[in-house]
């Protein structure tokens, strides 16, 4: 493990946290991290603000701090499985549901709430939606994604009519109450509460897990190590429009350390209680502590035969009769005496723990998902194997690595001014390749966790591990930011090629589903190396090309309703693929032009997208002779027959629409008044497409084509294509060995970090026009409009729509939640655009 970056407050606020009150931290599958702090008003100690801070890990300084409105200390934070909503609960029984305002990661609002007045919440969870994957390390070399990542049969906690899972959340209170809030389809809340058992008792710690049959299991303890750890089955149902909760007591256990005469009174308090995964209620992790040390135990629920009294053993057995069985908790393993544990993080990667999978993982040194992290009061972190609890990796604290260069007295000053720096909250990322921790000074630390836990691997094995996790993110839709933390510039080219090979081995249906996601992954990878950065431009352009093509084709309507199975868009693709004529008008003859008849306003409103297509084709062709030893933007399209074919189809559509509405045509500045620009571009594009068609081996463009392309700049004015702006995130700055030191609220704190100079293609002069990358329009040199930027690729677009036509609004609605690359949006002030 090694520190990637530390983000701290410029002026550390006065905190009310005492050692017994932990901070809370949660990491979503979209790489959003939420954590809480409690702050005192400097003028009035009784005035306390309970804050929730939300960041995206790529821009940690851009923190969105919410004064939550909670009246007591925030005890729980929990993301939903889509990573777009957040639950918070406090010591007064209040539960709030937060969602993005305008789909921006740095703008949140509370939309729903429920409460159990005066009853502190100790555990909180969203109901399970029934989606569970298993990641099989044994099948990592398989060519089929379905074998690597299999869907596990798992029932939702509650099912609506038609099998749709019902949304909602479940909480456990300190008085032993379980409360459930269900989200009805109309948006209303259905709430109910029930005691966990008839004799209610104090619950100091609790955790929630789910079973494959749709039941919920709650583990609870009163905080004393001499008391039993109780387990309860909770069944939620809706009867006559009312929520009903049924509970049942399950087998309990006593800690092993309390039955050991040598340790009976050594660890009086249970400080941590966690199920190993939220979908496995049969394995639990327990930590008992005293003032200076801790011990951790791992238990498993097993089915055992029930011994029969001797009286009944001699009777003749009945055919088909089985020996009665009971469920019993058995200890798997325990640690030796440890330093006092301050926080625990459990892996979220759903790795299969069958014997064969564990053996392959051990042989190939694949560790993600197999380790759990313990943070100690001395500032160190240990990663232990989730089953054997043996040590896999150690981090010796970030005090020395987070200090500024030349600040040699940082550790001495910290020791003399207060308690040692240690983590009070710790969370794994969704592929277990990163750890986010919040320390007792409210600083956020981001740590890399090696896929092999520091074991030396050959390059092929390392690439295979990273490729396996990138494929997992691609299939699930989870963000792959934490995987990129481990990609070195020299790995990028091989990873992109291997990812493409694996993708091409999948069936056609799956390839269609993942078509844009794999392009986005490739673009993210290529930005990590200066040698491949220009390819990132091509991948981003391809995302925009695919989006515009599907939008323009969706406008086509069949002339007769009872048409055959092929849509007009499919027929257009088929005809253009078969017809290799270089004359655009001859290709048009074979099409049913009545399917292209549209009203004028939609065509005119889409002119900016049509203009981008025309400019892009012109740029590609004019730069064909320059694509030599130095790779320039556009190089990736020269051998991409599918993309060139897509451009041909769009030129044909635009040509037909231009006959109906000349104002929608792209405008070119030609040196001759008689120049038919569309005809010229289509002819040259077709020649280039014929060299790279999918049905034959790629060929180099012939000399005559290159000569004609050389003449293009003298015939048409070649536009300067505005490639995506530089992404100002931390990832490209994390290639060095030294951790970054950042400040919340200060983007300038990143300036100067990292050694790579910006590439020529990304350079912008101060007076250059700013571009709306989605609408393909210029915003001016100093835009006054509020804008938003993608957290992943840096794509910038205006926050409010300037368009009034339905066709353009439909285009904008496609990207209201996510960018072209699938990244989330964050609001940026005008000076940043």
Tab-separated table of N, CA and C in Angstrom, residues 533-684:
chain	number	residue	atom	x	y	z
A	533	UNK	N	-1.839	9.695	-25.783
A	533	UNK	CA	-2.828	10.744	-25.476
A	533	UNK	C	-3.624	11.161	-26.703
A	534	UNK	N	-2.993	11.156	-27.884
A	534	UNK	CA	-3.739	11.541	-29.089
A	534	UNK	C	-4.810	10.508	-29.434
A	535	UNK	N	-4.568	9.252	-29.054
A	535	UNK	CA	-5.601	8.233	-29.280
A	535	UNK	C	-6.826	8.509	-28.410
A	536	UNK	N	-6.600	9.122	-27.250
A	536	UNK	CA	-7.733	9.492	-26.391
A	536	UNK	C	-8.647	10.473	-27.119
A	537	UNK	N	-8.038	11.392	-27.898
A	537	UNK	CA	-8.846	12.327	-28.714
A	537	UNK	C	-9.736	11.553	-29.676
A	538	UNK	N	-9.159	10.547	-30.317
A	538	UNK	CA	-9.924	9.757	-31.289
A	538	UNK	C	-11.079	9.023	-30.621
A	539	UNK	N	-10.824	8.467	-29.430
A	539	UNK	CA	-11.884	7.714	-28.743
A	539	UNK	C	-13.021	8.634	-28.313
A	540	UNK	N	-12.686	9.850	-27.847
A	540	UNK	CA	-13.738	10.793	-27.475
A	540	UNK	C	-14.525	11.232	-28.702
A	541	UNK	N	-13.823	11.446	-29.810
A	541	UNK	CA	-14.514	11.809	-31.052
A	541	UNK	C	-15.427	10.672	-31.510
A	542	UNK	N	-14.982	9.437	-31.289
A	542	UNK	CA	-15.796	8.286	-31.689
A	542	UNK	C	-17.078	8.202	-30.849
A	543	UNK	N	-16.986	8.541	-29.564
A	543	UNK	CA	-18.183	8.552	-28.716
A	543	UNK	C	-19.202	9.557	-29.255
A	544	UNK	N	-18.729	10.742	-29.636
A	544	UNK	CA	-19.620	11.761	-30.184
A	544	UNK	C	-20.172	11.325	-31.539
A	545	UNK	N	-19.339	10.682	-32.342
A	545	UNK	CA	-19.764	10.198	-33.655
A	545	UNK	C	-20.874	9.158	-33.529
A	546	UNK	N	-20.707	8.206	-32.618
A	546	UNK	CA	-21.727	7.165	-32.409
A	546	UNK	C	-23.041	7.799	-31.953
A	547	UNK	N	-22.940	8.789	-31.042
A	547	UNK	CA	-24.144	9.431	-30.511
A	547	UNK	C	-24.881	10.210	-31.590
A	548	UNK	N	-24.150	10.969	-32.400
A	548	UNK	CA	-24.801	11.762	-33.460
A	548	UNK	C	-25.420	10.833	-34.503
A	549	UNK	N	-24.707	9.760	-34.859
A	549	UNK	CA	-25.225	8.821	-35.859
A	549	UNK	C	-26.545	8.201	-35.406
A	550	UNK	N	-26.591	7.734	-34.144
A	550	UNK	CA	-27.827	7.098	-33.656
A	550	UNK	C	-28.959	8.109	-33.556
A	551	UNK	N	-28.621	9.367	-33.212
A	551	UNK	CA	-29.659	10.406	-33.118
A	551	UNK	C	-30.231	10.735	-34.490
A	552	UNK	N	-29.367	10.926	-35.494
A	552	UNK	CA	-29.855	11.252	-36.844
A	552	UNK	C	-30.655	10.096	-37.433
A	553	UNK	N	-30.194	8.862	-37.200
A	553	UNK	CA	-30.931	7.708	-37.742
A	553	UNK	C	-32.292	7.549	-37.069
A	554	UNK	N	-32.368	7.950	-35.772
A	554	UNK	CA	-33.649	7.801	-35.056
A	554	UNK	C	-34.727	8.730	-35.605
A	555	UNK	N	-34.314	9.768	-36.369
A	555	UNK	CA	-35.297	10.682	-36.968
A	555	UNK	C	-36.002	10.064	-38.168
A	556	UNK	N	-35.400	9.026	-38.755
A	556	UNK	CA	-35.987	8.393	-39.952
A	556	UNK	C	-37.220	7.584	-39.570
A	557	UNK	N	-38.241	7.663	-40.378
A	557	UNK	CA	-39.485	6.931	-40.121
A	557	UNK	C	-39.873	6.143	-41.376
A	558	UNK	N	-40.346	4.900	-41.207
A	558	UNK	CA	-40.785	4.136	-42.389
A	558	UNK	C	-41.983	4.814	-43.049
A	559	UNK	N	-42.000	4.771	-44.378
A	559	UNK	CA	-43.083	5.420	-45.127
A	559	UNK	C	-44.401	4.682	-44.912
A	560	UNK	N	-44.344	3.362	-44.832
A	560	UNK	CA	-45.536	2.541	-44.602
A	560	UNK	C	-45.361	1.849	-43.257
A	561	UNK	N	-46.408	1.802	-42.442
A	561	UNK	CA	-46.276	1.268	-41.079
A	561	UNK	C	-45.975	-0.224	-41.061
A	562	UNK	N	-46.640	-0.997	-41.943
A	562	UNK	CA	-46.422	-2.451	-41.933
A	562	UNK	C	-45.185	-2.810	-42.757
A	563	UNK	N	-44.046	-2.283	-42.328
A	563	UNK	CA	-42.786	-2.530	-43.037
A	563	UNK	C	-42.147	-3.798	-42.524
A	564	UNK	N	-41.172	-4.370	-43.268
A	564	UNK	CA	-40.454	-5.540	-42.774
A	564	UNK	C	-39.648	-5.196	-41.516
A	565	UNK	N	-38.928	-6.175	-41.004
A	565	UNK	CA	-38.278	-6.039	-39.694
A	565	UNK	C	-37.177	-4.985	-39.671
A	566	UNK	N	-36.630	-4.612	-40.799
A	566	UNK	CA	-35.512	-3.662	-40.804
A	566	UNK	C	-36.028	-2.224	-40.765
A	567	UNK	N	-35.391	-1.423	-39.923
A	567	UNK	CA	-35.737	-0.007	-39.815
A	567	UNK	C	-35.065	0.753	-40.953
A	568	UNK	N	-35.500	1.999	-41.226
A	568	UNK	CA	-34.833	2.792	-42.277
A	568	UNK	C	-33.337	2.958	-42.016
A	569	UNK	N	-32.965	3.104	-40.743
A	569	UNK	CA	-31.542	3.235	-40.415
A	569	UNK	C	-30.749	1.994	-40.771
A	570	UNK	N	-31.340	0.812	-40.504
A	570	UNK	CA	-30.661	-0.446	-40.847
A	570	UNK	C	-30.534	-0.610	-42.363
A	571	UNK	N	-31.591	-0.214	-43.083
A	571	UNK	CA	-31.536	-0.325	-44.540
A	571	UNK	C	-30.480	0.622	-45.112
A	572	UNK	N	-30.382	1.799	-44.539
A	572	UNK	CA	-29.373	2.761	-44.978
A	572	UNK	C	-27.970	2.175	-44.794
A	573	UNK	N	-27.733	1.558	-43.631
A	573	UNK	CA	-26.426	0.936	-43.358
A	573	UNK	C	-26.129	-0.175	-44.353
A	574	UNK	N	-27.140	-1.002	-44.620
A	574	UNK	CA	-26.957	-2.143	-45.528
A	574	UNK	C	-26.651	-1.677	-46.952
A	575	UNK	N	-27.392	-0.679	-47.424
A	575	UNK	CA	-27.198	-0.196	-48.809
A	575	UNK	C	-25.840	0.485	-48.950
A	576	UNK	N	-25.475	1.297	-47.959
A	576	UNK	CA	-24.184	1.994	-48.032
A	576	UNK	C	-23.013	1.017	-47.958
A	577	UNK	N	-23.195	-0.089	-47.213
A	577	UNK	CA	-22.122	-1.082	-47.109
A	577	UNK	C	-21.930	-1.826	-48.430
A	578	UNK	N	-23.034	-2.059	-49.155
A	578	UNK	CA	-22.955	-2.802	-50.419
A	578	UNK	C	-22.513	-1.915	-51.582
A	579	UNK	N	-22.947	-0.672	-51.556
A	579	UNK	CA	-22.690	0.240	-52.676
A	579	UNK	C	-21.352	0.942	-52.462
A	580	UNK	N	-20.383	0.612	-53.281
A	580	UNK	CA	-19.041	1.188	-53.134
A	580	UNK	C	-18.816	2.362	-54.088
A	581	UNK	N	-19.895	2.871	-54.663
A	581	UNK	CA	-19.767	3.984	-55.612
A	581	UNK	C	-19.245	5.233	-54.897
A	582	UNK	N	-18.382	5.974	-55.554
A	582	UNK	CA	-17.823	7.184	-54.956
A	582	UNK	C	-18.679	8.422	-55.239
A	583	UNK	N	-19.748	8.249	-56.012
A	583	UNK	CA	-20.647	9.354	-56.323
A	583	UNK	C	-21.821	9.318	-55.342
A	584	UNK	N	-21.941	10.347	-54.535
A	584	UNK	CA	-22.968	10.360	-53.491
A	584	UNK	C	-24.377	10.327	-54.075
A	585	UNK	N	-24.573	10.950	-55.233
A	585	UNK	CA	-25.917	10.980	-55.829
A	585	UNK	C	-26.345	9.608	-56.332
A	586	UNK	N	-25.390	8.782	-56.792
A	586	UNK	CA	-25.733	7.427	-57.248
A	586	UNK	C	-26.109	6.526	-56.062
A	587	UNK	N	-25.482	6.765	-54.901
A	587	UNK	CA	-25.843	5.997	-53.700
A	587	UNK	C	-27.249	6.383	-53.260
A	588	UNK	N	-27.602	7.661	-53.392
A	588	UNK	CA	-28.927	8.140	-52.984
A	588	UNK	C	-30.051	7.490	-53.783
A	589	UNK	N	-29.775	7.162	-55.038
A	589	UNK	CA	-30.815	6.617	-55.917
A	589	UNK	C	-31.393	5.322	-55.350
A	590	UNK	N	-30.560	4.521	-54.675
A	590	UNK	CA	-31.006	3.219	-54.169
A	590	UNK	C	-31.811	3.316	-52.875
A	591	UNK	N	-31.978	4.504	-52.328
A	591	UNK	CA	-32.695	4.676	-51.058
A	591	UNK	C	-34.122	5.136	-51.295
A	592	UNK	N	-35.001	4.781	-50.362
A	592	UNK	CA	-36.375	5.272	-50.397
A	592	UNK	C	-36.377	6.662	-49.766
A	593	UNK	N	-36.328	7.653	-50.614
A	593	UNK	CA	-36.146	9.023	-50.098
A	593	UNK	C	-37.338	9.494	-49.263
A	594	UNK	N	-38.519	8.844	-49.431
A	594	UNK	CA	-39.673	9.286	-48.637
A	594	UNK	C	-39.467	9.026	-47.137
A	595	UNK	N	-38.575	8.059	-46.815
A	595	UNK	CA	-38.293	7.800	-45.400
A	595	UNK	C	-37.444	8.902	-44.768
A	596	UNK	N	-36.873	9.757	-45.605
A	596	UNK	CA	-36.000	10.818	-45.110
A	596	UNK	C	-36.715	12.166	-45.033
A	597	UNK	N	-38.008	12.173	-45.372
A	597	UNK	CA	-38.747	13.437	-45.365
A	597	UNK	C	-39.020	13.848	-43.921
A	598	UNK	N	-38.498	14.999	-43.532
A	598	UNK	CA	-38.702	15.535	-42.187
A	598	UNK	C	-39.154	16.976	-42.299
A	599	UNK	N	-39.755	17.457	-41.192
A	599	UNK	CA	-40.120	18.869	-41.157
A	599	UNK	C	-38.861	19.718	-41.090
A	600	UNK	N	-38.979	20.950	-41.471
A	600	UNK	CA	-37.830	21.848	-41.499
A	600	UNK	C	-37.230	22.158	-40.131
A	601	UNK	N	-38.044	22.521	-39.115
A	601	UNK	CA	-37.463	22.938	-37.826
A	601	UNK	C	-36.517	21.919	-37.175
A	602	UNK	N	-36.850	20.611	-37.117
A	602	UNK	CA	-35.887	19.674	-36.517
A	602	UNK	C	-34.547	19.660	-37.238
A	603	UNK	N	-34.591	19.696	-38.575
A	603	UNK	CA	-33.347	19.661	-39.355
A	603	UNK	C	-32.501	20.902	-39.083
A	604	UNK	N	-33.173	22.050	-39.057
A	604	UNK	CA	-32.437	23.292	-38.863
A	604	UNK	C	-31.807	23.347	-37.470
A	605	UNK	N	-32.533	22.830	-36.458
A	605	UNK	CA	-32.028	22.888	-35.085
A	605	UNK	C	-30.836	21.961	-34.870
A	606	UNK	N	-30.730	20.929	-35.704
A	606	UNK	CA	-29.610	19.984	-35.573
A	606	UNK	C	-28.418	20.386	-36.441
A	607	UNK	N	-28.459	21.594	-37.018
A	607	UNK	CA	-27.410	21.977	-37.955
A	607	UNK	C	-26.024	21.961	-37.315
A	608	UNK	N	-25.938	22.304	-36.008
A	608	UNK	CA	-24.622	22.346	-35.364
A	608	UNK	C	-24.000	20.951	-35.276
A	609	UNK	N	-24.835	19.921	-35.103
A	609	UNK	CA	-24.319	18.543	-35.086
A	609	UNK	C	-23.924	18.119	-36.505
A	610	UNK	N	-24.755	18.500	-37.470
A	610	UNK	CA	-24.448	18.191	-38.870
A	610	UNK	C	-23.149	18.888	-39.295
A	611	UNK	N	-22.973	20.129	-38.827
A	611	UNK	CA	-21.753	20.878	-39.150
A	611	UNK	C	-20.521	20.178	-38.583
A	612	UNK	N	-20.649	19.624	-37.351
A	612	UNK	CA	-19.516	18.910	-36.752
A	612	UNK	C	-19.130	17.710	-37.606
A	613	UNK	N	-20.128	16.977	-38.138
A	613	UNK	CA	-19.848	15.811	-38.986
A	613	UNK	C	-19.067	16.248	-40.229
A	614	UNK	N	-19.541	17.326	-40.883
A	614	UNK	CA	-18.859	17.806	-42.084
A	614	UNK	C	-17.440	18.274	-41.788
A	615	UNK	N	-17.275	19.034	-40.706
A	615	UNK	CA	-15.931	19.520	-40.334
A	615	UNK	C	-15.001	18.363	-39.994
A	616	UNK	N	-15.553	17.354	-39.317
A	616	UNK	CA	-14.720	16.222	-38.887
A	616	UNK	C	-14.222	15.427	-40.097
A	617	UNK	N	-15.110	15.193	-41.070
A	617	UNK	CA	-14.704	14.474	-42.292
A	617	UNK	C	-13.615	15.261	-43.017
A	618	UNK	N	-13.809	16.564	-43.132
A	618	UNK	CA	-12.825	17.410	-43.811
A	618	UNK	C	-11.480	17.379	-43.068
A	619	UNK	N	-11.526	17.445	-41.755
A	619	UNK	CA	-10.286	17.415	-40.968
A	619	UNK	C	-9.549	16.085	-41.154
A	620	UNK	N	-10.297	14.970	-41.107
A	620	UNK	CA	-9.672	13.636	-41.261
A	620	UNK	C	-8.959	13.516	-42.602
A	621	UNK	N	-9.653	13.911	-43.647
A	621	UNK	CA	-9.091	13.755	-45.000
A	621	UNK	C	-7.916	14.698	-45.222
A	622	UNK	N	-8.025	15.948	-44.749
A	622	UNK	CA	-6.943	16.915	-44.954
A	622	UNK	C	-5.684	16.519	-44.197
A	623	UNK	N	-5.853	15.779	-43.077
A	623	UNK	CA	-4.691	15.373	-42.280
A	623	UNK	C	-4.174	13.991	-42.635
A	624	UNK	N	-4.804	13.327	-43.599
A	624	UNK	CA	-4.337	11.998	-44.005
A	624	UNK	C	-2.869	12.014	-44.446
A	625	UNK	N	-2.415	12.976	-45.233
A	625	UNK	CA	-0.996	12.964	-45.646
A	625	UNK	C	-0.034	13.227	-44.471
A	626	UNK	N	-0.528	13.842	-43.379
A	626	UNK	CA	0.358	14.183	-42.252
A	626	UNK	C	0.508	13.048	-41.251
A	627	UNK	N	-0.289	11.968	-41.404
A	627	UNK	CA	-0.249	10.869	-40.434
A	627	UNK	C	0.963	10.004	-40.729
A	628	UNK	N	2.093	10.425	-40.210
A	628	UNK	CA	3.323	9.667	-40.436
A	628	UNK	C	3.848	9.087	-39.147
A	629	UNK	N	5.154	9.317	-38.925
A	629	UNK	CA	5.788	8.758	-37.738
A	629	UNK	C	5.188	9.339	-36.461
A	630	UNK	N	4.799	10.615	-36.488
A	630	UNK	CA	4.173	11.234	-35.324
A	630	UNK	C	2.663	11.057	-35.414
A	631	UNK	N	2.098	10.391	-34.424
A	631	UNK	CA	0.664	10.109	-34.430
A	631	UNK	C	-0.081	11.377	-34.050
A	632	UNK	N	-1.016	11.778	-34.906
A	632	UNK	CA	-1.820	12.969	-34.657
A	632	UNK	C	-3.273	12.569	-34.400
A	633	UNK	N	-4.056	13.465	-33.798
A	633	UNK	CA	-5.484	13.164	-33.624
A	633	UNK	C	-6.122	12.825	-34.960
A	634	UNK	N	-6.936	11.787	-34.966
A	634	UNK	CA	-7.572	11.319	-36.196
A	634	UNK	C	-6.932	10.073	-36.756
A	635	UNK	N	-5.728	9.730	-36.254
A	635	UNK	CA	-5.018	8.571	-36.781
A	635	UNK	C	-5.820	7.284	-36.586
A	636	UNK	N	-6.511	7.185	-35.455
A	636	UNK	CA	-7.260	5.955	-35.152
A	636	UNK	C	-8.379	5.682	-36.133
A	637	UNK	N	-8.864	6.709	-36.834
A	637	UNK	CA	-9.973	6.515	-37.776
A	637	UNK	C	-9.504	6.020	-39.135
A	638	UNK	N	-8.206	6.124	-39.431
A	638	UNK	CA	-7.713	5.781	-40.765
A	638	UNK	C	-7.892	4.305	-41.099
A	639	UNK	N	-7.885	3.453	-40.072
A	639	UNK	CA	-8.070	2.007	-40.302
A	639	UNK	C	-9.386	1.499	-39.696
A	640	UNK	N	-10.221	2.417	-39.258
A	640	UNK	CA	-11.479	2.032	-38.598
A	640	UNK	C	-12.608	2.048	-39.623
A	641	UNK	N	-12.779	0.898	-40.285
A	641	UNK	CA	-13.782	0.810	-41.348
A	641	UNK	C	-15.190	1.091	-40.869
A	642	UNK	N	-15.530	0.664	-39.650
A	642	UNK	CA	-16.891	0.860	-39.129
A	642	UNK	C	-17.188	2.342	-38.939
A	643	UNK	N	-16.234	3.090	-38.388
A	643	UNK	CA	-16.460	4.521	-38.162
A	643	UNK	C	-16.509	5.288	-39.485
A	644	UNK	N	-15.636	4.924	-40.431
A	644	UNK	CA	-15.660	5.586	-41.736
A	644	UNK	C	-16.969	5.294	-42.467
A	645	UNK	N	-17.462	4.058	-42.311
A	645	UNK	CA	-18.756	3.708	-42.908
A	645	UNK	C	-19.884	4.518	-42.286
A	646	UNK	N	-19.796	4.750	-40.975
A	646	UNK	CA	-20.799	5.560	-40.283
A	646	UNK	C	-20.811	6.993	-40.818
A	647	UNK	N	-19.621	7.528	-41.065
A	647	UNK	CA	-19.518	8.882	-41.614
A	647	UNK	C	-20.109	8.948	-43.023
A	648	UNK	N	-19.881	7.903	-43.839
A	648	UNK	CA	-20.454	7.853	-45.199
A	648	UNK	C	-21.981	7.895	-45.130
A	649	UNK	N	-22.546	7.078	-44.225
A	649	UNK	CA	-24.004	7.036	-44.097
A	649	UNK	C	-24.560	8.404	-43.739
A	650	UNK	N	-23.889	9.101	-42.820
A	650	UNK	CA	-24.393	10.404	-42.391
A	650	UNK	C	-24.280	11.441	-43.510
A	651	UNK	N	-23.224	11.355	-44.313
A	651	UNK	CA	-23.112	12.287	-45.450
A	651	UNK	C	-24.253	12.064	-46.437
A	652	UNK	N	-24.645	10.803	-46.642
A	652	UNK	CA	-25.766	10.506	-47.549
A	652	UNK	C	-27.058	11.102	-46.982
A	653	UNK	N	-27.302	10.881	-45.656
A	653	UNK	CA	-28.513	11.433	-45.033
A	653	UNK	C	-28.540	12.949	-45.152
A	654	UNK	N	-27.393	13.574	-44.858
A	654	UNK	CA	-27.313	15.044	-44.893
A	654	UNK	C	-27.549	15.550	-46.305
A	655	UNK	N	-27.043	14.838	-47.300
A	655	UNK	CA	-27.245	15.228	-48.713
A	655	UNK	C	-28.733	15.241	-49.056
A	656	UNK	N	-29.456	14.189	-48.624
A	656	UNK	CA	-30.899	14.120	-48.924
A	656	UNK	C	-31.636	15.239	-48.193
A	657	UNK	N	-31.304	15.447	-46.906
A	657	UNK	CA	-31.986	16.494	-46.139
A	657	UNK	C	-31.683	17.879	-46.720
A	658	UNK	N	-30.482	18.037	-47.287
A	658	UNK	CA	-30.125	19.325	-47.881
A	658	UNK	C	-31.011	19.682	-49.053
A	659	UNK	N	-31.561	18.675	-49.758
A	659	UNK	CA	-32.490	18.933	-50.851
A	659	UNK	C	-33.816	19.466	-50.322
A	660	UNK	N	-34.190	19.015	-49.099
A	660	UNK	CA	-35.450	19.455	-48.491
A	660	UNK	C	-35.292	20.787	-47.774
A	661	UNK	N	-34.157	20.933	-47.073
A	661	UNK	CA	-33.921	22.122	-46.262
A	661	UNK	C	-32.461	22.526	-46.421
A	662	UNK	N	-32.133	23.344	-47.421
A	662	UNK	CA	-30.719	23.702	-47.675
A	662	UNK	C	-30.037	24.338	-46.471
A	663	UNK	N	-30.821	24.959	-45.577
A	663	UNK	CA	-30.220	25.624	-44.414
A	663	UNK	C	-29.586	24.680	-43.416
A	664	UNK	N	-29.896	23.362	-43.498
A	664	UNK	CA	-29.326	22.409	-42.534
A	664	UNK	C	-27.974	21.883	-42.996
A	665	UNK	N	-27.590	22.163	-44.220
A	665	UNK	CA	-26.326	21.633	-44.745
A	665	UNK	C	-25.124	22.242	-44.019
A	666	UNK	N	-24.041	21.485	-43.881
A	666	UNK	CA	-22.829	22.075	-43.313
A	666	UNK	C	-22.253	23.121	-44.265
A	667	UNK	N	-21.705	24.179	-43.719
A	667	UNK	CA	-21.132	25.238	-44.555
A	667	UNK	C	-19.622	25.078	-44.631
A	668	UNK	N	-19.090	25.176	-45.849
A	668	UNK	CA	-17.643	25.084	-46.077
A	668	UNK	C	-17.184	26.349	-46.808
A	669	UNK	N	-15.990	26.796	-46.499
A	669	UNK	CA	-15.410	27.938	-47.210
A	669	UNK	C	-14.563	27.407	-48.356
A	670	UNK	N	-15.086	27.514	-49.582
A	670	UNK	CA	-14.417	26.954	-50.760
A	670	UNK	C	-13.741	28.058	-51.564
A	671	UNK	N	-12.696	27.682	-52.281
A	671	UNK	CA	-11.967	28.644	-53.123
A	671	UNK	C	-12.647	28.837	-54.469
A	672	UNK	N	-13.594	27.952	-54.792
A	672	UNK	CA	-14.292	28.045	-56.081
A	672	UNK	C	-15.790	28.052	-55.824
A	673	UNK	N	-16.516	28.885	-56.530
A	673	UNK	CA	-17.961	28.962	-56.346
A	673	UNK	C	-18.674	27.722	-56.876
A	674	UNK	N	-18.035	27.017	-57.785
A	674	UNK	CA	-18.672	25.837	-58.396
A	674	UNK	C	-18.310	24.539	-57.679
A	675	UNK	N	-17.561	24.643	-56.593
A	675	UNK	CA	-17.098	23.446	-55.885
A	675	UNK	C	-18.259	22.769	-55.155
A	676	UNK	N	-18.509	21.498	-55.473
A	676	UNK	CA	-19.506	20.693	-54.738
A	676	UNK	C	-18.767	20.006	-53.588
A	677	UNK	N	-18.783	20.652	-52.429
A	677	UNK	CA	-17.967	20.188	-51.301
A	677	UNK	C	-18.404	18.813	-50.806
A	678	UNK	N	-19.714	18.585	-50.685
A	678	UNK	CA	-20.218	17.295	-50.190
A	678	UNK	C	-19.817	16.168	-51.144
A	679	UNK	N	-19.921	16.407	-52.428
A	679	UNK	CA	-19.553	15.400	-53.419
A	679	UNK	C	-18.061	15.061	-53.308
A	680	UNK	N	-17.226	16.099	-53.154
A	680	UNK	CA	-15.781	15.896	-53.055
A	680	UNK	C	-15.419	15.094	-51.805
A	681	UNK	N	-16.001	15.479	-50.666
A	681	UNK	CA	-15.677	14.791	-49.410
A	681	UNK	C	-16.146	13.341	-49.438
A	682	UNK	N	-17.347	13.104	-49.998
A	682	UNK	CA	-17.865	11.737	-50.058
A	682	UNK	C	-16.967	10.866	-50.939
A	683	UNK	N	-16.506	11.411	-52.052
A	683	UNK	CA	-15.657	10.626	-52.963
A	683	UNK	C	-14.345	10.222	-52.277
A	684	UNK	N	-13.699	11.172	-51.604
A	684	UNK	CA	-12.429	10.864	-50.930
A	684	UNK	C	-12.644	9.947	-49.726
